[in-house]
Amino acid sequence: MEDLFGARLDDLSYQDIKGLVGNHEAAEAEDLDYKRGHYESDDKGKEELAKDVAALANHRGGVLVLGMAEAKGVPSLVCDVDLDDHHLRRIRQVIANNTAPPVPYEPICIPNPDAAGTGFILLAVPRSPQAPHAVTATPTKASRDVLRYPRRSGSQTEWLTETGVATAYRARYTAAVARDERLAEVESDIVMAVVERTTPHLIIALVPEVPGDMVVNASTFERYRVELLGAELYLGQGHRLFGYATVGARRLIAQEGRGDQGARAELHRDGSAAVVLPLHTRQSKIRGDEVDLQFVELGEVVYKLLCALAFLAGHARDRAAAGGTAVVRAVLVNGIGSHPDASMHRVAEYRDPLPMTVDRLHSGVGRRLETSTQPCEYAYSEATVLLDDMADHGRGLLQAAAVLADELLHAYGIPETGLITADGQLRTAGFTDHNRGALTAWAREHNLMDAT
């Protein structure tokens, strides 16, 4: 679709869409549909909107263009629609209430520069890994043999038969198993690459639910290498991190340096990716004169988790062209040897690391403030996230980090971090002295400081 329009959907101008009038190459197709105006608010309108978005999600995905009339499928006349919040809310409510499971989509408003408040609305619908999506709106036409699962076919919409529905459900479950296996594989690969490390690390792995395809050849690798060496992994700090980038088996590999203790990222061709980040720890004495505990600051874990999510999502979307949602797994270990995949591997003279907790630090006196109720060697959390939200450094990135961080730290007896709320409100005061300033600068740059 972006090849047809000549730009990313969220970068399109009003003239880009207007210029499709009379273009036969822009005729309605399996992934493109035009609507003269907004859907009506009656039962028929609700059914039509639910059917149209579900049909795209159940097939290959696509775009609904509101504000363009068509003649025999070819865009023929610009008919600007209202872009007010009322219509956008109604679209959201109709889709949420009349499709099951709710169809994921993104509304993109393209205003007319000469008529404030009007323009085009694009409903971008990705191919959905949760397919098939059913239409639950009240039927407006009697039928006996329809199961209410639409799918795009050419420039038309057809209803799935019982066999088609059964096949679609089987594909959903098969795909889910394959994603879980892929996630485990991507995580295991990076764990074994750093298996000899004995200090605390955070490991984040991501697998897009609709895989992409990153092309790797001599020219693209040089571009990727420059990108990675110039990448700012740690948000708001304004400096490059990776000092080395190379090609691995169906992946790019970036490391903080050629040593064995820095950050490492493995970025796969299908958009899957993983990063392993060393954590700054402090030691504590709790039973006498000997150090018998190490702890990581709460803000250190949450900040690096947030950084990793943005970095991995950017790879999946912008290099591999993956879209829609992704499955993410976060792991916190007191040593790589504590990871289940590394349990059979022990380096020479390996010593078990100290028990680890996640606590706060009294910055004034440098004293540990007990936050955990128990130490933990290995903890993990999982979530399904929207790639665009994370790659664009929007509120969805904060929401994803909150879900993963809260669940991750349950293993330490911490019910929630308190640093990012479930609805994506950032509380920078609770982060560490080392990253609070950088995080604040990043949040201000992306207009995320409304609830500090």
Short mmCIF file of C-alpha atoms in Angstrom, two decimals:
data_model
loop_
_atom_site.label_atom_id
_atom_site.label_comp_id
_atom_site.label_asym_id
_atom_site.label_seq_id
_atom_site.Cartn_x
_atom_site.Cartn_y
_atom_site.Cartn_z
CA MET A 1 0.00 0.00 0.00
CA GLU A 2 2.82 2.41 0.81
CA ASP A 3 4.37 1.65 -2.59
CA LEU A 4 1.11 2.76 -4.22
CA PHE A 5 0.89 5.98 -2.22
CA GLY A 6 4.61 6.72 -2.50
CA ALA A 7 5.15 7.28 1.23
CA ARG A 8 4.44 5.86 4.67
CA LEU A 9 0.75 6.13 5.47
CA ASP A 10 1.34 8.49 8.38
CA ASP A 11 3.48 10.75 6.16
CA LEU A 12 0.91 11.20 3.38
CA SER A 13 -0.32 14.67 2.46
CA TYR A 14 -3.78 15.72 1.35
CA GLN A 15 -2.49 16.16 -2.20
CA ASP A 16 -1.10 12.60 -2.19
CA ILE A 17 -4.59 11.19 -1.66
CA LYS A 18 -6.33 13.72 -3.87
CA GLY A 19 -3.92 12.79 -6.65
CA LEU A 20 -5.35 9.26 -6.80
CA VAL A 21 -8.47 10.51 -8.60
CA GLY A 22 -8.65 8.81 -11.98
CA ASN A 23 -5.64 6.59 -11.29
CA HIS A 24 -6.58 3.07 -12.43
CA GLU A 25 -3.60 1.63 -10.55
CA ALA A 26 -5.30 2.86 -7.37
CA ALA A 27 -8.54 0.98 -8.05
CA GLU A 28 -10.21 -0.92 -5.22
CA ALA A 29 -8.49 -4.22 -4.54
CA GLU A 30 -8.02 -6.87 -1.89
CA ASP A 31 -6.23 -4.35 0.31
CA LEU A 32 -7.87 -1.06 -0.67
CA ASP A 33 -11.43 0.27 -0.40
CA TYR A 34 -12.98 3.73 -0.78
CA LYS A 35 -15.96 5.25 1.02
CA ARG A 36 -17.59 8.52 -0.01
CA GLY A 37 -18.44 9.55 3.55
CA HIS A 38 -18.64 8.38 7.13
CA TYR A 39 -20.51 5.19 7.88
CA GLU A 40 -24.08 5.80 9.02
CA SER A 41 -24.80 5.54 12.74
CA ASP A 42 -27.73 3.10 12.29
CA ASP A 43 -27.51 -0.71 12.51
CA LYS A 44 -26.68 -1.02 8.82
CA GLY A 45 -23.82 1.45 9.11
CA LYS A 46 -22.39 -0.33 12.15
CA GLU A 47 -22.60 -3.67 10.37
CA GLU A 48 -20.91 -2.28 7.25
CA LEU A 49 -18.01 -0.73 9.19
CA ALA A 50 -17.48 -3.88 11.25
CA LYS A 51 -17.67 -6.04 8.12
CA ASP A 52 -15.24 -3.91 6.12
CA VAL A 53 -12.48 -3.81 8.75
CA ALA A 54 -12.91 -7.48 9.68
CA ALA A 55 -12.74 -8.49 6.02
CA LEU A 56 -9.35 -6.79 5.65
CA ALA A 57 -8.01 -8.16 8.94
CA ASN A 58 -9.12 -11.68 8.00
CA HIS A 59 -7.25 -11.54 4.69
CA ARG A 60 -4.05 -9.61 3.96
CA GLY A 61 -4.83 -6.30 5.66
CA GLY A 62 -5.34 -3.01 3.87
CA VAL A 63 -6.66 0.53 3.97
CA LEU A 64 -10.15 2.04 4.00
CA VAL A 65 -10.14 5.59 2.62
CA LEU A 66 -13.01 7.70 3.95
CA GLY A 67 -13.70 10.82 1.87
CA MET A 68 -13.21 9.47 -1.64
CA ALA A 69 -15.95 8.39 -4.07
CA GLU A 70 -15.24 5.71 -6.66
CA ALA A 71 -16.61 4.75 -10.08
CA LYS A 72 -16.20 1.08 -10.95
CA GLY A 73 -13.63 0.88 -8.20
CA VAL A 74 -11.46 3.76 -9.47
CA PRO A 75 -11.24 6.84 -7.20
CA SER A 76 -13.34 9.50 -8.93
CA LEU A 77 -14.21 12.39 -6.62
CA VAL A 78 -12.88 13.95 -3.41
CA CYS A 79 -15.63 14.16 -0.76
CA ASP A 80 -14.00 15.46 2.40
CA VAL A 81 -15.28 14.06 5.68
CA ASP A 82 -15.30 15.63 9.14
CA LEU A 83 -12.17 14.88 11.19
CA ASP A 84 -13.65 15.73 14.59
CA ASP A 85 -13.18 13.59 17.69
CA HIS A 86 -16.86 12.65 17.69
CA HIS A 87 -16.55 10.66 14.47
CA LEU A 88 -13.23 9.08 15.49
CA ARG A 89 -14.71 7.98 18.83
CA ARG A 90 -17.73 6.49 17.09
CA ILE A 91 -15.52 4.54 14.68
CA ARG A 92 -13.53 3.19 17.63
CA GLN A 93 -16.64 2.23 19.57
CA VAL A 94 -18.32 0.53 16.61
CA ILE A 95 -15.25 -1.57 15.81
CA ALA A 96 -14.65 -2.47 19.46
CA ASN A 97 -18.29 -3.37 20.12
CA ASN A 98 -19.13 -5.12 16.85
CA THR A 99 -16.14 -7.32 16.01
CA ALA A 100 -14.85 -10.29 18.00
CA PRO A 101 -12.05 -10.34 18.81
CA PRO A 102 -11.86 -6.55 18.24
CA VAL A 103 -10.09 -5.73 14.99
CA PRO A 104 -6.80 -3.82 15.45
CA TYR A 105 -6.55 -0.74 13.25
CA GLU A 106 -5.02 2.72 13.15
CA PRO A 107 -6.95 5.86 12.15
CA ILE A 108 -4.87 8.38 10.19
CA CYS A 109 -6.35 11.85 9.65
CA ILE A 110 -5.18 13.81 6.63
CA PRO A 111 -6.60 17.35 6.83
CA ASN A 112 -7.49 19.55 3.90
CA PRO A 113 -5.20 22.59 4.24
CA ASP A 114 -7.89 24.78 2.68
CA ALA A 115 -10.86 23.59 4.78
CA ALA A 116 -10.14 23.26 8.49
CA GLY A 117 -11.63 20.24 10.24
CA THR A 118 -12.19 18.22 7.06
CA GLY A 119 -10.15 15.89 4.89
CA PHE A 120 -9.54 12.17 4.51
CA ILE A 121 -9.52 9.48 7.20
CA LEU A 122 -7.50 6.35 6.49
CA LEU A 123 -8.33 3.25 8.51
CA ALA A 124 -5.16 1.18 8.29
CA VAL A 125 -5.95 -2.46 9.13
CA PRO A 126 -3.06 -4.94 9.41
CA ARG A 127 -3.39 -8.61 8.60
CA SER A 128 -4.40 -9.93 11.97
CA PRO A 129 -2.79 -12.84 13.82
CA GLN A 130 -6.05 -13.04 15.84
CA ALA A 131 -8.08 -13.86 12.71
CA PRO A 132 -10.75 -14.86 12.07
CA HIS A 133 -12.65 -11.83 13.36
CA ALA A 134 -16.40 -12.18 13.50
CA VAL A 135 -18.96 -9.44 12.90
CA THR A 136 -21.25 -9.27 15.92
CA ALA A 137 -23.33 -6.28 14.78
CA THR A 138 -27.05 -6.81 14.39
CA PRO A 139 -27.69 -8.47 10.99
CA THR A 140 -29.62 -6.20 8.66
CA LYS A 141 -30.19 -8.83 5.98
CA ALA A 142 -31.60 -12.29 6.68
CA SER A 143 -29.31 -15.22 5.83
CA ARG A 144 -29.22 -18.92 6.67
CA ASP A 145 -25.74 -20.10 5.75
CA VAL A 146 -23.52 -17.20 6.82
CA LEU A 147 -21.39 -17.50 9.97
CA ARG A 148 -20.63 -13.76 10.02
CA TYR A 149 -16.89 -13.99 9.31
CA PRO A 150 -16.07 -11.71 6.37
CA ARG A 151 -12.94 -11.81 4.21
CA ARG A 152 -11.78 -9.63 1.36
CA SER A 153 -11.85 -11.28 -2.07
CA GLY A 154 -10.61 -9.12 -4.91
CA SER A 155 -12.41 -5.80 -4.57
CA GLN A 156 -15.41 -7.44 -2.88
CA THR A 157 -16.17 -8.90 0.54
CA GLU A 158 -17.29 -12.50 0.93
CA TRP A 159 -18.45 -14.46 3.98
CA LEU A 160 -16.49 -17.48 5.16
CA THR A 161 -18.12 -20.88 5.09
CA GLU A 162 -17.90 -23.25 8.04
CA THR A 163 -14.88 -24.90 6.46
CA GLY A 164 -13.24 -21.52 5.96
CA VAL A 165 -13.84 -20.55 9.57
CA ALA A 166 -12.43 -23.85 10.84
CA THR A 167 -9.36 -23.43 8.63
CA ALA A 168 -8.82 -19.87 9.86
CA TYR A 169 -9.01 -20.93 13.52
CA ARG A 170 -6.53 -23.71 12.93
CA ALA A 171 -4.18 -21.23 11.27
CA ARG A 172 -4.49 -18.92 14.29
CA TYR A 173 -3.50 -21.60 16.77
CA THR A 174 -0.73 -22.95 14.56
CA ALA A 175 0.68 -19.45 14.16
CA ALA A 176 0.56 -18.90 17.93
CA VAL A 177 2.58 -22.05 18.56
CA ALA A 178 5.08 -21.04 15.89
CA ARG A 179 5.49 -17.57 17.46
CA ASP A 180 6.12 -19.05 20.89
CA GLU A 181 8.75 -21.36 19.43
CA ARG A 182 10.34 -18.49 17.52
CA LEU A 183 10.42 -16.32 20.65
CA ALA A 184 12.16 -19.08 22.59
CA GLU A 185 14.66 -19.56 19.77
CA VAL A 186 15.53 -15.86 19.49
CA GLU A 187 15.97 -15.57 23.25
CA SER A 188 18.05 -18.73 23.50
CA ASP A 189 20.39 -17.60 20.71
CA ILE A 190 21.39 -14.41 22.47
CA VAL A 191 21.64 -16.12 25.85
CA MET A 192 24.10 -18.67 24.51
CA ALA A 193 26.11 -15.88 22.86
CA VAL A 194 26.81 -14.37 26.31
CA VAL A 195 26.56 -17.53 28.37
CA GLU A 196 29.82 -16.99 30.26
CA ARG A 197 28.70 -13.75 31.89
CA THR A 198 28.20 -14.00 35.65
CA THR A 199 26.68 -10.58 36.43
CA PRO A 200 23.02 -9.44 36.42
CA HIS A 201 21.49 -8.80 32.99
CA LEU A 202 18.20 -7.81 31.44
CA ILE A 203 17.24 -9.78 28.31
CA ILE A 204 14.45 -8.63 25.99
CA ALA A 205 13.25 -10.67 23.00
CA LEU A 206 10.59 -9.64 20.47
CA VAL A 207 8.82 -11.55 17.68
CA PRO A 208 6.36 -9.77 15.35
CA GLU A 209 3.10 -11.62 14.86
CA VAL A 210 3.23 -10.77 11.14
CA PRO A 211 6.88 -11.36 10.15
CA GLY A 212 8.80 -8.94 7.97
CA ASP A 213 11.72 -9.51 5.61
CA MET A 214 14.89 -7.46 5.99
CA VAL A 215 17.08 -7.67 2.89
CA VAL A 216 20.76 -8.10 3.76
CA ASN A 217 23.35 -7.55 1.04
CA ALA A 218 26.51 -5.47 0.69
CA SER A 219 24.75 -2.15 0.16
CA THR A 220 22.00 -2.61 2.75
CA PHE A 221 24.45 -3.88 5.35
CA GLU A 222 26.57 -0.78 5.02
CA ARG A 223 23.48 1.34 5.65
CA TYR A 224 22.45 -0.82 8.62
CA ARG A 225 25.98 -0.73 10.03
CA VAL A 226 26.03 3.07 9.95
CA GLU A 227 22.57 3.15 11.56
CA LEU A 228 23.58 0.83 14.36
CA LEU A 229 26.87 2.53 15.11
CA GLY A 230 24.98 5.82 15.33
CA ALA A 231 22.05 4.43 17.31
CA GLU A 232 21.10 5.94 20.65
CA LEU A 233 19.94 2.86 22.54
CA TYR A 234 19.66 4.60 25.90
CA LEU A 235 16.87 7.16 25.55
CA GLY A 236 17.73 10.79 26.14
CA GLN A 237 21.42 10.29 26.81
CA GLY A 238 22.45 11.63 23.42
CA HIS A 239 25.39 9.35 22.79
CA ARG A 240 26.10 6.34 20.66
CA LEU A 241 26.41 2.95 22.32
CA PHE A 242 27.33 0.30 19.79
CA GLY A 243 30.95 0.18 18.68
CA TYR A 244 30.81 -2.91 16.51
CA ALA A 245 28.32 -4.28 13.98
CA THR A 246 28.48 -7.35 11.78
CA VAL A 247 26.37 -9.94 9.97
CA GLY A 248 25.40 -13.22 11.58
CA ALA A 249 23.22 -16.13 10.49
CA ARG A 250 20.13 -14.41 9.03
CA ARG A 251 20.65 -11.48 11.38
CA LEU A 252 22.61 -8.36 12.20
CA ILE A 253 24.70 -8.32 15.37
CA ALA A 254 25.62 -5.14 17.23
CA GLN A 255 27.78 -4.97 20.33
CA GLU A 256 28.82 -2.20 22.67
CA GLY A 257 32.41 -3.17 21.95
CA ARG A 258 34.49 -6.19 21.13
CA GLY A 259 34.70 -7.09 24.81
CA ASP A 260 32.41 -9.56 26.55
CA GLN A 261 30.54 -7.42 29.07
CA GLY A 262 28.68 -4.73 27.12
CA ALA A 263 25.26 -4.60 25.49
CA ARG A 264 24.60 -6.98 22.60
CA ALA A 265 21.75 -6.96 20.07
CA GLU A 266 20.77 -9.61 17.54
CA LEU A 267 18.40 -8.28 14.86
CA HIS A 268 16.87 -10.98 12.67
CA ARG A 269 15.71 -10.77 9.07
CA ASP A 270 12.07 -11.54 9.94
CA GLY A 271 11.90 -8.60 12.36
CA SER A 272 12.49 -10.73 15.44
CA ALA A 273 15.17 -9.29 17.71
CA ALA A 274 16.76 -9.58 21.11
CA VAL A 275 19.03 -7.45 23.23
CA VAL A 276 20.96 -8.27 26.38
CA LEU A 277 21.85 -5.39 28.69
CA PRO A 278 24.20 -5.53 31.68
CA LEU A 279 22.80 -3.97 34.84
CA HIS A 280 24.63 -1.74 37.28
CA THR A 281 24.55 -3.43 40.68
CA ARG A 282 25.41 -2.54 44.24
CA GLN A 283 26.42 -4.84 47.05
CA SER A 284 24.98 -4.99 50.53
CA LYS A 285 25.73 -6.64 53.84
CA ILE A 286 22.71 -8.08 55.60
CA ARG A 287 24.08 -10.68 58.01
CA GLY A 288 27.48 -9.44 59.09
CA ASP A 289 30.69 -8.04 57.68
CA GLU A 290 30.70 -10.10 54.48
CA VAL A 291 28.82 -8.97 51.39
CA ASP A 292 26.01 -11.46 50.91
CA LEU A 293 23.54 -9.63 48.64
CA GLN A 294 23.59 -7.61 45.43
CA PHE A 295 20.80 -5.34 44.29
CA VAL A 296 19.76 -3.46 41.18
CA GLU A 297 17.93 -0.17 41.46
CA LEU A 298 14.28 -0.29 40.43
CA GLY A 299 14.71 2.66 38.07
CA GLU A 300 17.66 0.96 36.36
CA VAL A 301 15.54 -2.05 35.39
CA VAL A 302 12.53 -0.04 34.17
CA TYR A 303 14.62 2.49 32.24
CA LYS A 304 16.62 -0.16 30.37
CA LEU A 305 13.46 -2.14 29.65
CA LEU A 306 11.89 0.98 28.15
CA CYS A 307 14.99 1.62 26.01
CA ALA A 308 15.12 -1.96 24.76
CA LEU A 309 11.45 -1.99 23.71
CA ALA A 310 11.81 1.15 21.59
CA PHE A 311 15.00 -0.15 19.97
CA LEU A 312 13.67 -3.61 19.11
CA ALA A 313 10.34 -2.29 17.80
CA GLY A 314 12.18 0.16 15.57
CA HIS A 315 14.12 -2.70 14.00
CA ALA A 316 11.03 -4.84 13.43
CA ARG A 317 9.05 -2.06 11.79
CA ASP A 318 11.64 0.06 10.01
CA ARG A 319 14.19 -2.49 8.81
CA ALA A 320 12.11 -5.64 8.42
CA ALA A 321 8.80 -3.91 7.56
CA ALA A 322 6.93 -6.03 10.10
CA GLY A 323 3.62 -4.61 11.20
CA GLY A 324 0.76 -4.99 13.63
CA THR A 325 1.53 -6.56 16.97
CA ALA A 326 4.47 -8.40 18.47
CA VAL A 327 5.07 -10.74 21.38
CA VAL A 328 7.71 -9.54 23.84
CA ARG A 329 9.45 -11.46 26.61
CA ALA A 330 11.55 -9.76 29.31
CA VAL A 331 13.96 -11.74 31.50
CA LEU A 332 15.92 -10.61 34.55
CA VAL A 333 18.77 -12.83 35.82
CA ASN A 334 21.43 -12.48 38.48
CA GLY A 335 23.85 -14.19 36.07
CA ILE A 336 23.42 -15.65 32.60
CA GLY A 337 24.02 -19.08 34.10
CA SER A 338 20.70 -18.70 35.94
CA HIS A 339 18.80 -18.70 32.65
CA PRO A 340 17.23 -22.14 31.94
CA ASP A 341 18.88 -22.30 28.50
CA ALA A 342 22.29 -21.86 30.11
CA SER A 343 21.73 -24.23 33.02
CA MET A 344 23.79 -27.02 31.42
CA HIS A 345 26.68 -24.70 30.61
CA ARG A 346 29.23 -23.87 33.28
CA VAL A 347 32.47 -22.09 32.55
CA ALA A 348 35.69 -23.03 34.27
CA GLU A 349 35.89 -21.75 37.84
CA TYR A 350 32.29 -20.58 37.64
CA ARG A 351 31.03 -19.20 40.93
CA ASP A 352 27.36 -18.78 41.64
CA PRO A 353 26.51 -15.06 41.76
CA LEU A 354 25.25 -13.41 44.91
CA PRO A 355 21.49 -13.46 45.53
CA MET A 356 19.91 -10.45 43.82
CA THR A 357 17.04 -8.15 44.74
CA VAL A 358 15.54 -5.09 43.06
CA ASP A 359 15.46 -2.15 45.46
CA ARG A 360 15.56 1.61 45.69
CA LEU A 361 18.58 3.61 46.77
CA HIS A 362 18.57 6.50 49.21
CA SER A 363 20.58 8.90 47.08
CA GLY A 364 21.51 11.10 50.00
CA VAL A 365 23.31 8.47 52.04
CA GLY A 366 23.79 5.73 49.44
CA ARG A 367 21.82 3.24 51.50
CA ARG A 368 19.61 0.45 50.19
CA LEU A 369 15.88 0.95 50.74
CA GLU A 370 14.31 -2.48 50.84
CA THR A 371 11.70 -2.81 48.11
CA SER A 372 11.88 -6.51 47.30
CA THR A 373 10.58 -9.03 49.79
CA GLN A 374 12.80 -11.82 48.47
CA PRO A 375 15.72 -12.36 46.09
CA CYS A 376 15.24 -14.11 42.75
CA GLU A 377 17.72 -15.66 40.30
CA TYR A 378 15.45 -15.71 37.26
CA ALA A 379 12.26 -13.79 36.49
CA TYR A 380 10.32 -13.21 33.28
CA SER A 381 7.27 -11.47 31.87
CA GLU A 382 5.46 -11.50 28.52
CA ALA A 383 3.11 -9.14 26.69
CA THR A 384 1.62 -8.48 23.27
CA VAL A 385 2.42 -4.98 22.06
CA LEU A 386 1.71 -2.69 19.08
CA LEU A 387 4.87 -2.14 17.05
CA ASP A 388 3.94 1.33 15.81
CA ASP A 389 3.19 2.59 19.31
CA MET A 390 6.60 1.49 20.54
CA ALA A 391 8.64 2.44 17.49
CA ASP A 392 7.07 5.92 17.45
CA HIS A 393 7.99 6.50 21.13
CA GLY A 394 4.37 7.17 22.00
CA ARG A 395 2.19 6.54 25.03
CA GLY A 396 1.87 2.89 23.97
CA LEU A 397 5.59 2.41 24.61
CA LEU A 398 5.13 3.48 28.22
CA GLN A 399 2.08 1.24 28.60
CA ALA A 400 3.96 -1.77 27.26
CA ALA A 401 6.90 -1.09 29.58
CA ALA A 402 4.55 -0.80 32.56
CA VAL A 403 2.89 -4.16 31.87
CA LEU A 404 6.20 -5.97 31.40
CA ALA A 405 7.99 -4.30 34.31
CA ASP A 406 5.20 -4.86 36.80
CA GLU A 407 4.90 -8.56 35.97
CA LEU A 408 8.67 -9.02 35.86
CA LEU A 409 9.11 -7.68 39.39
CA HIS A 410 6.33 -9.73 40.92
CA ALA A 411 8.97 -12.44 41.38
CA TYR A 412 10.75 -10.10 43.82
CA GLY A 413 7.58 -9.42 45.79
CA ILE A 414 7.00 -6.00 44.19
CA PRO A 415 3.32 -5.57 43.15
CA GLU A 416 4.05 -2.69 40.75
CA THR A 417 7.01 -0.45 39.97
CA GLY A 418 5.21 2.84 40.54
CA LEU A 419 7.43 4.43 37.88
CA ILE A 420 5.04 4.07 34.93
CA THR A 421 1.30 3.67 35.42
CA ALA A 422 -0.77 1.13 33.52
CA ASP A 423 -2.22 3.87 31.29
CA GLY A 424 1.25 5.13 30.38
CA GLN A 425 1.85 8.03 32.78
CA LEU A 426 5.53 8.53 33.52
CA ARG A 427 6.80 9.31 37.03
CA THR A 428 10.40 10.35 36.47
CA ALA A 429 11.11 11.21 40.11
CA GLY A 430 11.37 7.51 40.98
CA PHE A 431 14.13 6.74 38.48
CA THR A 432 17.83 6.67 39.34
CA ASP A 433 20.18 9.62 39.61
CA HIS A 434 21.99 8.27 36.52
CA ASN A 435 19.01 8.13 34.16
CA ARG A 436 16.38 10.54 35.53
CA GLY A 437 17.66 13.52 33.60
CA ALA A 438 17.99 11.64 30.32
CA LEU A 439 14.54 10.13 30.68
CA THR A 440 13.01 13.53 31.43
CA ALA A 441 14.63 15.06 28.35
CA TRP A 442 13.39 12.21 26.16
CA ALA A 443 9.87 12.41 27.58
CA ARG A 444 9.67 16.15 27.00
CA GLU A 445 10.84 15.71 23.42
CA HIS A 446 8.00 13.24 22.80
CA ASN A 447 5.31 15.14 24.76
CA LEU A 448 5.04 12.48 27.45
CA MET A 449 5.57 14.68 30.50
CA ASP A 450 1.94 15.53 31.29
CA ALA A 451 1.94 13.49 34.51
CA THR A 452 5.43 13.45 35.95
#
